[in-house]
Amino acid sequence: MREFDFIIHGDEYHVELKSFVGDVAELDVNGTGYSVKVKQMAVQQSKTPILVRSTPSNVPVDNPKTSKPTQPVGAGKVLSPLPGTVLSINVNVGDKVKNDDVLLIMEAMKMENEIRTDISGTIKLIQVKPNDTVLEGDVLVVIEG
């Protein structure tokens, strides 16, 4: 509830705004209740700019960037689960890996995260190197089954 004091033509009025729903304001003026319909309300500009993000044109909307934890990653690609920086790479091209092996270590939000594989196979391609910054969904390693 907001309260205002007005002086109109020398007369003093104490106004309490009880509620404002749609274009109807419920007011109490010097102890008398009024229901007032507001004709047009001035819109006050915000001092804080509003950030509007557009959908990038190169990312398909129906194709998520990452897999759900219960789903196997398709096509032998190990994707970054979160944005961060690559600290170290524990494998080389040609290495054989099995399910749950640690491929690399990433730092994200001041924490080290082990990036593990969920498939077995041979490392075909390593897309990153230490100190690279990656985004969620970026391809880190390609594994050939």
Short mmCIF file of N, CA, C and O in Angstrom, two decimals:
data_model
loop_
_atom_site.label_atom_id
_atom_site.label_comp_id
_atom_site.label_asym_id
_atom_site.label_seq_id
_atom_site.Cartn_x
_atom_site.Cartn_y
_atom_site.Cartn_z
N MET A 1 0.85 -1.17 0.00
CA MET A 1 0.00 0.00 0.00
C MET A 1 0.90 1.23 0.00
O MET A 1 1.84 1.31 0.76
N ARG A 2 0.58 2.20 -0.86
CA ARG A 2 1.34 3.44 -0.94
C ARG A 2 0.46 4.59 -0.48
O ARG A 2 -0.75 4.59 -0.69
N GLU A 3 1.09 5.55 0.14
CA GLU A 3 0.36 6.72 0.66
C GLU A 3 0.92 7.99 0.04
O GLU A 3 2.13 8.11 -0.17
N PHE A 4 0.01 8.95 -0.21
CA PHE A 4 0.39 10.23 -0.79
C PHE A 4 -0.36 11.33 -0.06
O PHE A 4 -1.48 11.14 0.41
N ASP A 5 0.25 12.51 0.00
CA ASP A 5 -0.41 13.71 0.52
C ASP A 5 -0.44 14.73 -0.60
O ASP A 5 0.60 15.05 -1.19
N PHE A 6 -1.65 15.21 -0.93
CA PHE A 6 -1.83 16.18 -2.00
C PHE A 6 -2.45 17.45 -1.43
O PHE A 6 -3.24 17.41 -0.47
N ILE A 7 -2.14 18.59 -2.07
CA ILE A 7 -2.83 19.85 -1.79
C ILE A 7 -3.40 20.31 -3.12
O ILE A 7 -2.67 20.58 -4.07
N ILE A 8 -4.74 20.34 -3.18
CA ILE A 8 -5.43 20.74 -4.40
C ILE A 8 -6.30 21.93 -4.07
O ILE A 8 -7.20 21.84 -3.21
N HIS A 9 -6.06 23.07 -4.75
CA HIS A 9 -6.78 24.33 -4.51
C HIS A 9 -6.80 24.69 -3.03
O HIS A 9 -7.82 25.11 -2.48
N GLY A 10 -5.67 24.46 -2.37
CA GLY A 10 -5.55 24.82 -0.96
C GLY A 10 -6.10 23.77 0.01
O GLY A 10 -5.92 23.91 1.22
N ASP A 11 -6.78 22.75 -0.49
CA ASP A 11 -7.31 21.70 0.38
C ASP A 11 -6.33 20.53 0.43
O ASP A 11 -5.77 20.12 -0.59
N GLU A 12 -6.15 19.97 1.63
CA GLU A 12 -5.21 18.88 1.83
C GLU A 12 -5.94 17.54 1.75
O GLU A 12 -7.01 17.36 2.33
N TYR A 13 -5.33 16.59 1.02
CA TYR A 13 -5.91 15.27 0.85
C TYR A 13 -4.85 14.21 1.18
O TYR A 13 -3.72 14.29 0.70
N HIS A 14 -5.24 13.24 1.99
CA HIS A 14 -4.38 12.08 2.28
C HIS A 14 -4.94 10.91 1.48
O HIS A 14 -6.08 10.49 1.70
N VAL A 15 -4.13 10.37 0.55
CA VAL A 15 -4.59 9.33 -0.36
C VAL A 15 -3.78 8.05 -0.11
O VAL A 15 -2.55 8.09 -0.08
N GLU A 16 -4.51 6.95 0.07
CA GLU A 16 -3.88 5.63 0.19
C GLU A 16 -4.28 4.80 -1.03
O GLU A 16 -5.46 4.66 -1.32
N LEU A 17 -3.26 4.29 -1.72
CA LEU A 17 -3.52 3.41 -2.86
C LEU A 17 -3.63 1.99 -2.32
O LEU A 17 -2.66 1.39 -1.89
N LYS A 18 -4.85 1.44 -2.29
CA LYS A 18 -5.10 0.11 -1.72
C LYS A 18 -4.68 -1.00 -2.69
O LYS A 18 -4.02 -1.94 -2.30
N SER A 19 -5.09 -0.87 -3.95
CA SER A 19 -4.72 -1.87 -4.96
C SER A 19 -4.82 -1.24 -6.34
O SER A 19 -5.49 -0.22 -6.53
N PHE A 20 -4.12 -1.86 -7.28
CA PHE A 20 -4.16 -1.39 -8.66
C PHE A 20 -4.13 -2.62 -9.54
O PHE A 20 -3.10 -3.28 -9.68
N VAL A 21 -5.29 -2.98 -10.10
CA VAL A 21 -5.42 -4.16 -10.93
C VAL A 21 -5.95 -3.74 -12.29
O VAL A 21 -7.03 -3.14 -12.38
N GLY A 22 -5.19 -4.07 -13.35
CA GLY A 22 -5.58 -3.67 -14.70
C GLY A 22 -5.58 -2.16 -14.80
O GLY A 22 -4.56 -1.52 -14.59
N ASP A 23 -6.75 -1.58 -15.12
CA ASP A 23 -6.85 -0.12 -15.20
C ASP A 23 -7.71 0.46 -14.08
O ASP A 23 -8.19 1.59 -14.18
N VAL A 24 -7.94 -0.31 -13.00
CA VAL A 24 -8.77 0.15 -11.88
C VAL A 24 -7.92 0.26 -10.61
O VAL A 24 -7.25 -0.69 -10.22
N ALA A 25 -7.95 1.44 -10.00
CA ALA A 25 -7.23 1.67 -8.75
C ALA A 25 -8.24 1.81 -7.62
O ALA A 25 -9.25 2.52 -7.76
N GLU A 26 -8.00 1.14 -6.52
CA GLU A 26 -8.83 1.27 -5.32
C GLU A 26 -8.10 2.25 -4.40
O GLU A 26 -6.98 2.00 -3.98
N LEU A 27 -8.75 3.41 -4.12
CA LEU A 27 -8.15 4.47 -3.33
C LEU A 27 -8.95 4.75 -2.08
O LEU A 27 -10.16 4.55 -2.04
N ASP A 28 -8.27 5.27 -1.07
CA ASP A 28 -8.91 5.77 0.14
C ASP A 28 -8.46 7.23 0.26
O ASP A 28 -7.28 7.50 0.46
N VAL A 29 -9.40 8.17 0.08
CA VAL A 29 -9.09 9.60 0.13
C VAL A 29 -9.74 10.18 1.38
O VAL A 29 -10.97 10.24 1.47
N ASN A 30 -8.89 10.59 2.33
CA ASN A 30 -9.35 11.15 3.61
C ASN A 30 -10.41 10.27 4.26
O ASN A 30 -11.42 10.74 4.78
N GLY A 31 -10.23 8.92 4.19
CA GLY A 31 -11.14 8.00 4.85
C GLY A 31 -12.29 7.53 4.00
O GLY A 31 -13.08 6.68 4.43
N THR A 32 -12.47 8.04 2.80
CA THR A 32 -13.55 7.64 1.91
C THR A 32 -12.98 6.78 0.77
O THR A 32 -12.00 7.17 0.13
N GLY A 33 -13.60 5.63 0.53
CA GLY A 33 -13.12 4.71 -0.51
C GLY A 33 -13.61 5.09 -1.89
O GLY A 33 -14.76 5.51 -2.06
N TYR A 34 -12.75 4.94 -2.88
CA TYR A 34 -13.09 5.22 -4.27
C TYR A 34 -12.50 4.12 -5.15
O TYR A 34 -11.42 3.62 -4.90
N SER A 35 -13.25 3.79 -6.19
CA SER A 35 -12.76 2.91 -7.24
C SER A 35 -12.59 3.78 -8.48
O SER A 35 -13.56 4.33 -9.00
N VAL A 36 -11.36 3.92 -8.93
CA VAL A 36 -11.04 4.87 -10.00
C VAL A 36 -10.53 4.11 -11.21
O VAL A 36 -9.62 3.28 -11.09
N LYS A 37 -11.11 4.41 -12.38
CA LYS A 37 -10.62 3.81 -13.62
C LYS A 37 -9.60 4.76 -14.22
O LYS A 37 -9.89 5.94 -14.41
N VAL A 38 -8.42 4.25 -14.50
CA VAL A 38 -7.34 5.07 -15.04
C VAL A 38 -7.46 5.06 -16.55
O VAL A 38 -7.50 3.99 -17.18
N LYS A 39 -7.54 6.25 -17.14
CA LYS A 39 -7.73 6.38 -18.58
C LYS A 39 -6.46 5.98 -19.33
O LYS A 39 -6.48 5.16 -20.22
N GLN A 40 -5.35 6.60 -18.98
CA GLN A 40 -4.09 6.27 -19.62
C GLN A 40 -2.99 6.50 -18.60
O GLN A 40 -2.94 7.54 -17.96
N MET A 41 -2.12 5.51 -18.48
CA MET A 41 -1.08 5.61 -17.49
C MET A 41 0.24 5.92 -18.18
O MET A 41 0.57 5.32 -19.20
N ALA A 42 1.00 6.87 -17.65
CA ALA A 42 2.30 7.20 -18.21
C ALA A 42 3.27 6.06 -17.90
O ALA A 42 3.35 5.60 -16.77
N VAL A 43 3.98 5.61 -18.90
CA VAL A 43 4.93 4.53 -18.72
C VAL A 43 6.28 5.14 -18.40
O VAL A 43 6.80 5.96 -19.15
N GLN A 44 6.84 4.74 -17.27
CA GLN A 44 8.12 5.26 -16.85
C GLN A 44 9.22 4.40 -17.44
O GLN A 44 9.20 3.18 -17.32
N GLN A 45 10.18 5.04 -18.11
CA GLN A 45 11.29 4.31 -18.71
C GLN A 45 12.24 3.81 -17.63
O GLN A 45 12.57 4.54 -16.70
N SER A 46 12.68 2.60 -17.77
CA SER A 46 13.63 2.01 -16.84
C SER A 46 15.01 2.57 -17.11
O SER A 46 15.41 2.77 -18.26
N LYS A 47 15.77 2.82 -16.04
CA LYS A 47 17.13 3.30 -16.20
C LYS A 47 18.08 2.16 -16.57
O LYS A 47 19.14 2.38 -17.10
N THR A 48 17.67 0.94 -16.27
CA THR A 48 18.48 -0.23 -16.57
C THR A 48 18.08 -0.75 -17.95
O THR A 48 16.92 -1.04 -18.20
N PRO A 49 19.04 -0.91 -18.87
CA PRO A 49 18.68 -1.42 -20.19
C PRO A 49 18.26 -2.89 -20.09
O PRO A 49 18.72 -3.63 -19.22
N ILE A 50 17.39 -3.28 -20.99
CA ILE A 50 16.90 -4.66 -21.03
C ILE A 50 17.72 -5.42 -22.06
O ILE A 50 17.84 -5.00 -23.21
N LEU A 51 18.29 -6.54 -21.65
CA LEU A 51 19.10 -7.37 -22.53
C LEU A 51 18.19 -8.34 -23.27
O LEU A 51 17.46 -9.11 -22.65
N VAL A 52 18.21 -8.28 -24.59
CA VAL A 52 17.41 -9.17 -25.42
C VAL A 52 18.38 -10.04 -26.20
O VAL A 52 19.20 -9.54 -26.95
N ARG A 53 18.29 -11.36 -25.99
CA ARG A 53 19.18 -12.28 -26.68
C ARG A 53 18.44 -12.95 -27.83
O ARG A 53 17.35 -13.44 -27.65
N SER A 54 19.08 -12.97 -28.97
CA SER A 54 18.48 -13.65 -30.10
C SER A 54 19.04 -15.06 -30.17
O SER A 54 20.11 -15.36 -29.65
N THR A 55 18.32 -15.94 -30.86
CA THR A 55 18.79 -17.30 -31.04
C THR A 55 19.84 -17.29 -32.16
O THR A 55 19.58 -16.76 -33.23
N PRO A 56 21.02 -17.85 -31.91
CA PRO A 56 22.04 -17.87 -32.96
C PRO A 56 21.53 -18.64 -34.18
O PRO A 56 20.87 -19.67 -34.03
N SER A 57 21.85 -18.14 -35.35
CA SER A 57 21.33 -18.75 -36.57
C SER A 57 22.04 -20.05 -36.91
O SER A 57 21.50 -20.87 -37.64
N ASN A 58 23.25 -20.29 -36.37
CA ASN A 58 23.98 -21.49 -36.73
C ASN A 58 23.70 -22.67 -35.80
O ASN A 58 24.26 -23.73 -35.97
N VAL A 59 22.84 -22.50 -34.78
CA VAL A 59 22.51 -23.59 -33.86
C VAL A 59 21.09 -24.04 -34.13
O VAL A 59 20.15 -23.27 -33.95
N PRO A 60 20.89 -25.29 -34.57
CA PRO A 60 19.53 -25.77 -34.81
C PRO A 60 18.76 -25.83 -33.49
O PRO A 60 19.28 -26.28 -32.48
N VAL A 61 17.52 -25.34 -33.50
CA VAL A 61 16.72 -25.28 -32.29
C VAL A 61 16.32 -26.69 -31.82
O VAL A 61 16.27 -26.96 -30.64
N ASP A 62 16.05 -27.60 -32.77
CA ASP A 62 15.59 -28.93 -32.39
C ASP A 62 16.73 -29.89 -32.08
O ASP A 62 16.51 -31.03 -31.73
N ASN A 63 17.99 -29.44 -32.19
CA ASN A 63 19.14 -30.29 -31.92
C ASN A 63 19.88 -29.76 -30.70
O ASN A 63 20.62 -28.79 -30.80
N PRO A 64 19.72 -30.38 -29.52
CA PRO A 64 20.39 -29.87 -28.33
C PRO A 64 21.90 -29.99 -28.44
O PRO A 64 22.41 -30.87 -29.11
N LYS A 65 22.62 -29.06 -27.75
CA LYS A 65 24.07 -29.04 -27.81
C LYS A 65 24.69 -30.22 -27.06
O LYS A 65 25.75 -30.69 -27.44
N THR A 66 24.08 -30.65 -25.99
CA THR A 66 24.65 -31.74 -25.21
C THR A 66 23.64 -32.86 -25.06
O THR A 66 22.44 -32.66 -25.22
N SER A 67 24.12 -34.03 -24.72
CA SER A 67 23.25 -35.18 -24.52
C SER A 67 22.80 -35.23 -23.07
O SER A 67 23.47 -34.71 -22.19
N LYS A 68 21.71 -35.91 -22.84
CA LYS A 68 21.29 -36.16 -21.47
C LYS A 68 22.25 -37.20 -20.89
O LYS A 68 22.77 -38.04 -21.62
N PRO A 69 22.51 -37.14 -19.59
CA PRO A 69 23.46 -38.08 -19.00
C PRO A 69 23.13 -39.55 -19.23
O PRO A 69 24.02 -40.38 -19.26
N THR A 70 21.87 -39.88 -19.42
CA THR A 70 21.48 -41.27 -19.60
C THR A 70 21.62 -41.74 -21.04
O THR A 70 21.56 -42.92 -21.32
N GLN A 71 21.79 -40.80 -21.98
CA GLN A 71 21.89 -41.16 -23.39
C GLN A 71 23.35 -41.30 -23.79
O GLN A 71 24.20 -40.52 -23.36
N PRO A 72 23.68 -42.26 -24.65
CA PRO A 72 25.05 -42.32 -25.16
C PRO A 72 25.29 -41.16 -26.13
O PRO A 72 24.38 -40.75 -26.84
N VAL A 73 26.51 -40.66 -26.14
CA VAL A 73 26.85 -39.57 -27.06
C VAL A 73 26.97 -40.17 -28.46
O VAL A 73 27.66 -41.16 -28.64
N GLY A 74 26.30 -39.57 -29.44
CA GLY A 74 26.29 -40.12 -30.77
C GLY A 74 27.56 -39.82 -31.55
O GLY A 74 28.30 -38.90 -31.25
N ALA A 75 27.84 -40.63 -32.56
CA ALA A 75 28.91 -40.44 -33.53
C ALA A 75 30.30 -40.39 -32.91
O ALA A 75 31.21 -39.84 -33.50
N GLY A 76 30.49 -40.92 -31.69
CA GLY A 76 31.81 -40.98 -31.10
C GLY A 76 32.40 -39.65 -30.70
O GLY A 76 33.61 -39.54 -30.54
N LYS A 77 31.58 -38.64 -30.55
CA LYS A 77 32.08 -37.31 -30.17
C LYS A 77 31.90 -37.12 -28.67
O LYS A 77 30.85 -37.42 -28.12
N VAL A 78 32.95 -36.62 -28.03
CA VAL A 78 32.85 -36.25 -26.62
C VAL A 78 32.70 -34.73 -26.60
O VAL A 78 33.58 -34.00 -27.06
N LEU A 79 31.55 -34.28 -26.09
CA LEU A 79 31.23 -32.85 -26.08
C LEU A 79 31.50 -32.24 -24.71
O LEU A 79 31.42 -32.92 -23.69
N SER A 80 31.80 -30.96 -24.72
CA SER A 80 32.03 -30.25 -23.46
C SER A 80 30.70 -30.12 -22.73
O SER A 80 29.73 -29.61 -23.28
N PRO A 81 30.63 -30.58 -21.47
CA PRO A 81 29.38 -30.49 -20.73
C PRO A 81 29.10 -29.11 -20.17
O PRO A 81 27.99 -28.81 -19.77
N LEU A 82 30.13 -28.22 -20.17
CA LEU A 82 29.97 -26.88 -19.64
C LEU A 82 31.08 -26.00 -20.19
O LEU A 82 32.09 -26.50 -20.67
N PRO A 83 30.91 -24.68 -20.15
CA PRO A 83 31.98 -23.80 -20.62
C PRO A 83 33.15 -23.83 -19.64
O PRO A 83 32.94 -23.94 -18.43
N GLY A 84 34.37 -23.73 -20.15
CA GLY A 84 35.52 -23.74 -19.27
C GLY A 84 36.82 -23.68 -20.05
O GLY A 84 36.84 -23.40 -21.25
N THR A 85 37.92 -23.97 -19.35
CA THR A 85 39.26 -23.94 -19.94
C THR A 85 39.88 -25.32 -19.81
O THR A 85 39.83 -25.93 -18.73
N VAL A 86 40.49 -25.80 -20.89
CA VAL A 86 41.15 -27.10 -20.88
C VAL A 86 42.46 -26.95 -20.12
O VAL A 86 43.30 -26.13 -20.47
N LEU A 87 42.64 -27.75 -19.05
CA LEU A 87 43.87 -27.70 -18.27
C LEU A 87 44.88 -28.72 -18.77
O LEU A 87 46.06 -28.40 -18.95
N SER A 88 44.44 -29.97 -18.98
CA SER A 88 45.36 -31.01 -19.44
C SER A 88 44.61 -32.04 -20.26
O SER A 88 43.40 -32.23 -20.08
N ILE A 89 45.35 -32.71 -21.14
CA ILE A 89 44.78 -33.77 -21.97
C ILE A 89 45.51 -35.05 -21.61
O ILE A 89 46.74 -35.11 -21.65
N ASN A 90 44.77 -36.08 -21.25
CA ASN A 90 45.35 -37.33 -20.75
C ASN A 90 45.50 -38.40 -21.82
O ASN A 90 45.94 -39.50 -21.51
N VAL A 91 45.10 -38.13 -23.07
CA VAL A 91 45.17 -39.13 -24.14
C VAL A 91 45.85 -38.52 -25.37
O VAL A 91 45.98 -37.30 -25.48
N ASN A 92 46.27 -39.39 -26.29
CA ASN A 92 46.85 -38.97 -27.57
C ASN A 92 46.08 -39.64 -28.69
O ASN A 92 45.40 -40.65 -28.48
N VAL A 93 46.22 -39.10 -29.90
CA VAL A 93 45.59 -39.72 -31.07
C VAL A 93 46.16 -41.13 -31.21
O VAL A 93 47.37 -41.35 -31.10
N GLY A 94 45.27 -42.10 -31.40
CA GLY A 94 45.67 -43.50 -31.54
C GLY A 94 45.54 -44.31 -30.26
O GLY A 94 45.60 -45.53 -30.30
N ASP A 95 45.38 -43.65 -29.11
CA ASP A 95 45.23 -44.37 -27.84
C ASP A 95 43.91 -45.12 -27.81
O ASP A 95 42.89 -44.64 -28.32
N LYS A 96 43.92 -46.28 -27.19
CA LYS A 96 42.68 -47.04 -26.98
C LYS A 96 42.11 -46.61 -25.63
O LYS A 96 42.83 -46.51 -24.64
N VAL A 97 40.81 -46.33 -25.61
CA VAL A 97 40.12 -45.94 -24.38
C VAL A 97 38.91 -46.83 -24.18
O VAL A 97 38.39 -47.40 -25.13
N LYS A 98 38.52 -46.96 -22.93
CA LYS A 98 37.31 -47.72 -22.63
C LYS A 98 36.35 -46.84 -21.84
O LYS A 98 36.74 -45.76 -21.35
N ASN A 99 35.14 -47.28 -21.71
CA ASN A 99 34.10 -46.52 -21.03
C ASN A 99 34.59 -46.03 -19.67
O ASN A 99 35.20 -46.77 -18.92
N ASP A 100 34.36 -44.77 -19.37
CA ASP A 100 34.66 -44.12 -18.10
C ASP A 100 36.13 -43.72 -17.92
O ASP A 100 36.53 -43.31 -16.85
N ASP A 101 36.96 -43.80 -18.97
CA ASP A 101 38.34 -43.30 -18.89
C ASP A 101 38.32 -41.78 -18.88
O ASP A 101 37.49 -41.14 -19.55
N VAL A 102 39.26 -41.18 -18.12
CA VAL A 102 39.37 -39.71 -18.08
C VAL A 102 40.15 -39.27 -19.31
O VAL A 102 41.31 -39.65 -19.49
N LEU A 103 39.52 -38.45 -20.16
CA LEU A 103 40.16 -37.97 -21.38
C LEU A 103 40.93 -36.68 -21.14
O LEU A 103 42.03 -36.50 -21.63
N LEU A 104 40.30 -35.76 -20.39
CA LEU A 104 40.95 -34.48 -20.13
C LEU A 104 40.39 -33.85 -18.87
O LEU A 104 39.37 -34.29 -18.34
N ILE A 105 41.10 -32.83 -18.40
CA ILE A 105 40.69 -32.08 -17.22
C ILE A 105 40.36 -30.67 -17.67
O ILE A 105 41.14 -30.04 -18.40
N MET A 106 39.20 -30.18 -17.24
CA MET A 106 38.77 -28.80 -17.55
C MET A 106 38.57 -28.04 -16.26
O MET A 106 38.17 -28.61 -15.25
N GLU A 107 38.80 -26.73 -16.33
CA GLU A 107 38.48 -25.87 -15.20
C GLU A 107 37.23 -25.08 -15.57
O GLU A 107 37.15 -24.50 -16.66
N ALA A 108 36.26 -25.10 -14.67
CA ALA A 108 35.05 -24.32 -14.86
C ALA A 108 34.62 -23.83 -13.48
O ALA A 108 34.54 -24.61 -12.54
N MET A 109 34.38 -22.54 -13.36
CA MET A 109 33.95 -21.92 -12.10
C MET A 109 34.92 -22.28 -10.97
O MET A 109 34.52 -22.64 -9.88
N LYS A 110 36.22 -22.20 -11.27
CA LYS A 110 37.30 -22.43 -10.30
C LYS A 110 37.32 -23.85 -9.75
O LYS A 110 37.81 -24.09 -8.66
N MET A 111 36.77 -24.79 -10.51
CA MET A 111 36.79 -26.19 -10.10
C MET A 111 37.34 -27.02 -11.26
O MET A 111 37.06 -26.74 -12.42
N GLU A 112 38.12 -28.05 -10.92
CA GLU A 112 38.62 -28.96 -11.95
C GLU A 112 37.60 -30.06 -12.18
O GLU A 112 37.08 -30.64 -11.23
N ASN A 113 37.31 -30.33 -13.44
CA ASN A 113 36.31 -31.33 -13.82
C ASN A 113 36.95 -32.36 -14.72
O ASN A 113 37.60 -32.01 -15.71
N GLU A 114 36.77 -33.64 -14.40
CA GLU A 114 37.25 -34.72 -15.24
C GLU A 114 36.23 -34.97 -16.35
O GLU A 114 35.05 -35.18 -16.08
N ILE A 115 36.70 -34.95 -17.57
CA ILE A 115 35.83 -35.25 -18.71
C ILE A 115 36.12 -36.69 -19.10
O ILE A 115 37.22 -37.04 -19.50
N ARG A 116 35.11 -37.54 -18.94
CA ARG A 116 35.26 -38.98 -19.16
C ARG A 116 34.53 -39.39 -20.44
O ARG A 116 33.61 -38.72 -20.88
N THR A 117 34.93 -40.50 -20.99
CA THR A 117 34.26 -41.04 -22.17
C THR A 117 33.16 -42.00 -21.74
O THR A 117 33.27 -42.64 -20.70
N ASP A 118 32.11 -42.06 -22.53
CA ASP A 118 31.05 -43.03 -22.25
C ASP A 118 31.00 -44.12 -23.32
O ASP A 118 30.06 -44.88 -23.38
N ILE A 119 32.05 -44.15 -24.17
CA ILE A 119 32.15 -45.20 -25.19
C ILE A 119 33.58 -45.72 -25.22
O ILE A 119 34.51 -45.05 -24.77
N SER A 120 33.77 -46.92 -25.75
CA SER A 120 35.10 -47.49 -25.92
C SER A 120 35.51 -47.35 -27.37
O SER A 120 34.67 -47.33 -28.27
N GLY A 121 36.83 -47.25 -27.60
CA GLY A 121 37.32 -47.15 -28.97
C GLY A 121 38.71 -46.57 -29.01
O GLY A 121 39.45 -46.58 -28.02
N THR A 122 39.07 -46.02 -30.17
CA THR A 122 40.40 -45.44 -30.40
C THR A 122 40.24 -43.93 -30.62
O THR A 122 39.34 -43.50 -31.35
N ILE A 123 41.13 -43.16 -30.02
CA ILE A 123 41.08 -41.70 -30.19
C ILE A 123 41.43 -41.39 -31.64
O ILE A 123 42.53 -41.70 -32.11
N LYS A 124 40.49 -40.81 -32.36
CA LYS A 124 40.69 -40.48 -33.76
C LYS A 124 41.18 -39.04 -33.93
O LYS A 124 42.02 -38.75 -34.76
N LEU A 125 40.64 -38.11 -33.08
CA LEU A 125 40.95 -36.69 -33.25
C LEU A 125 40.80 -35.99 -31.91
O LEU A 125 39.85 -36.26 -31.17
N ILE A 126 41.73 -35.11 -31.60
CA ILE A 126 41.62 -34.26 -30.40
C ILE A 126 41.45 -32.83 -30.90
O ILE A 126 42.33 -32.29 -31.56
N GLN A 127 40.30 -32.24 -30.60
CA GLN A 127 39.94 -30.93 -31.14
C GLN A 127 40.48 -29.76 -30.32
O GLN A 127 40.36 -28.62 -30.74
N VAL A 128 41.01 -30.02 -29.12
CA VAL A 128 41.44 -28.94 -28.23
C VAL A 128 42.87 -29.17 -27.78
O VAL A 128 43.43 -30.25 -27.96
N LYS A 129 43.46 -28.14 -27.19
CA LYS A 129 44.78 -28.24 -26.59
C LYS A 129 44.74 -27.53 -25.25
O LYS A 129 43.81 -26.76 -24.97
N PRO A 130 45.74 -27.76 -24.38
CA PRO A 130 45.72 -27.08 -23.08
C PRO A 130 45.62 -25.57 -23.22
O PRO A 130 46.16 -24.98 -24.16
N ASN A 131 44.89 -24.96 -22.30
CA ASN A 131 44.60 -23.51 -22.23
C ASN A 131 43.56 -23.04 -23.23
O ASN A 131 43.26 -21.85 -23.27
N ASP A 132 42.97 -23.94 -24.03
CA ASP A 132 41.86 -23.55 -24.91
C ASP A 132 40.62 -23.29 -24.06
O ASP A 132 40.35 -24.01 -23.10
N THR A 133 39.85 -22.29 -24.45
CA THR A 133 38.57 -22.02 -23.82
C THR A 133 37.49 -22.63 -24.69
O THR A 133 37.49 -22.43 -25.91
N VAL A 134 36.59 -23.39 -24.08
CA VAL A 134 35.53 -24.06 -24.82
C VAL A 134 34.16 -23.67 -24.27
O VAL A 134 34.05 -23.26 -23.11
N LEU A 135 33.16 -23.80 -25.11
CA LEU A 135 31.78 -23.54 -24.72
C LEU A 135 31.06 -24.86 -24.54
O LEU A 135 31.52 -25.90 -25.02
N GLU A 136 29.92 -24.82 -23.88
CA GLU A 136 29.10 -26.02 -23.73
C GLU A 136 28.73 -26.54 -25.11
O GLU A 136 28.29 -25.79 -25.98
N GLY A 137 28.92 -27.84 -25.32
CA GLY A 137 28.55 -28.45 -26.59
C GLY A 137 29.66 -28.50 -27.61
O GLY A 137 29.50 -29.14 -28.65
N ASP A 138 30.82 -27.86 -27.35
CA ASP A 138 31.94 -27.94 -28.28
C ASP A 138 32.50 -29.37 -28.30
O ASP A 138 32.55 -30.05 -27.27
N VAL A 139 32.95 -29.83 -29.49
CA VAL A 139 33.54 -31.15 -29.62
C VAL A 139 34.95 -31.10 -29.04
O VAL A 139 35.77 -30.27 -29.44
N LEU A 140 35.23 -31.98 -28.08
CA LEU A 140 36.55 -32.05 -27.47
C LEU A 140 37.41 -33.14 -28.10
O LEU A 140 38.55 -32.90 -28.50
N VAL A 141 36.83 -34.34 -28.21
CA VAL A 141 37.57 -35.51 -28.71
C VAL A 141 36.61 -36.33 -29.58
O VAL A 141 35.42 -36.43 -29.27
N VAL A 142 37.15 -36.92 -30.63
CA VAL A 142 36.38 -37.84 -31.48
C VAL A 142 36.96 -39.24 -31.28
O VAL A 142 38.17 -39.44 -31.40
N ILE A 143 36.09 -40.19 -30.98
CA ILE A 143 36.50 -41.58 -30.72
C ILE A 143 35.91 -42.46 -31.81
O ILE A 143 34.72 -42.39 -32.11
N GLU A 144 36.77 -43.28 -32.40
CA GLU A 144 36.33 -44.22 -33.44
C GLU A 144 36.07 -45.57 -32.80
O GLU A 144 36.92 -46.07 -32.06
N GLY A 145 34.88 -46.11 -33.03
CA GLY A 145 34.50 -47.37 -32.39
C GLY A 145 35.13 -48.49 -33.03
O GLY A 145 35.57 -49.48 -32.84
#
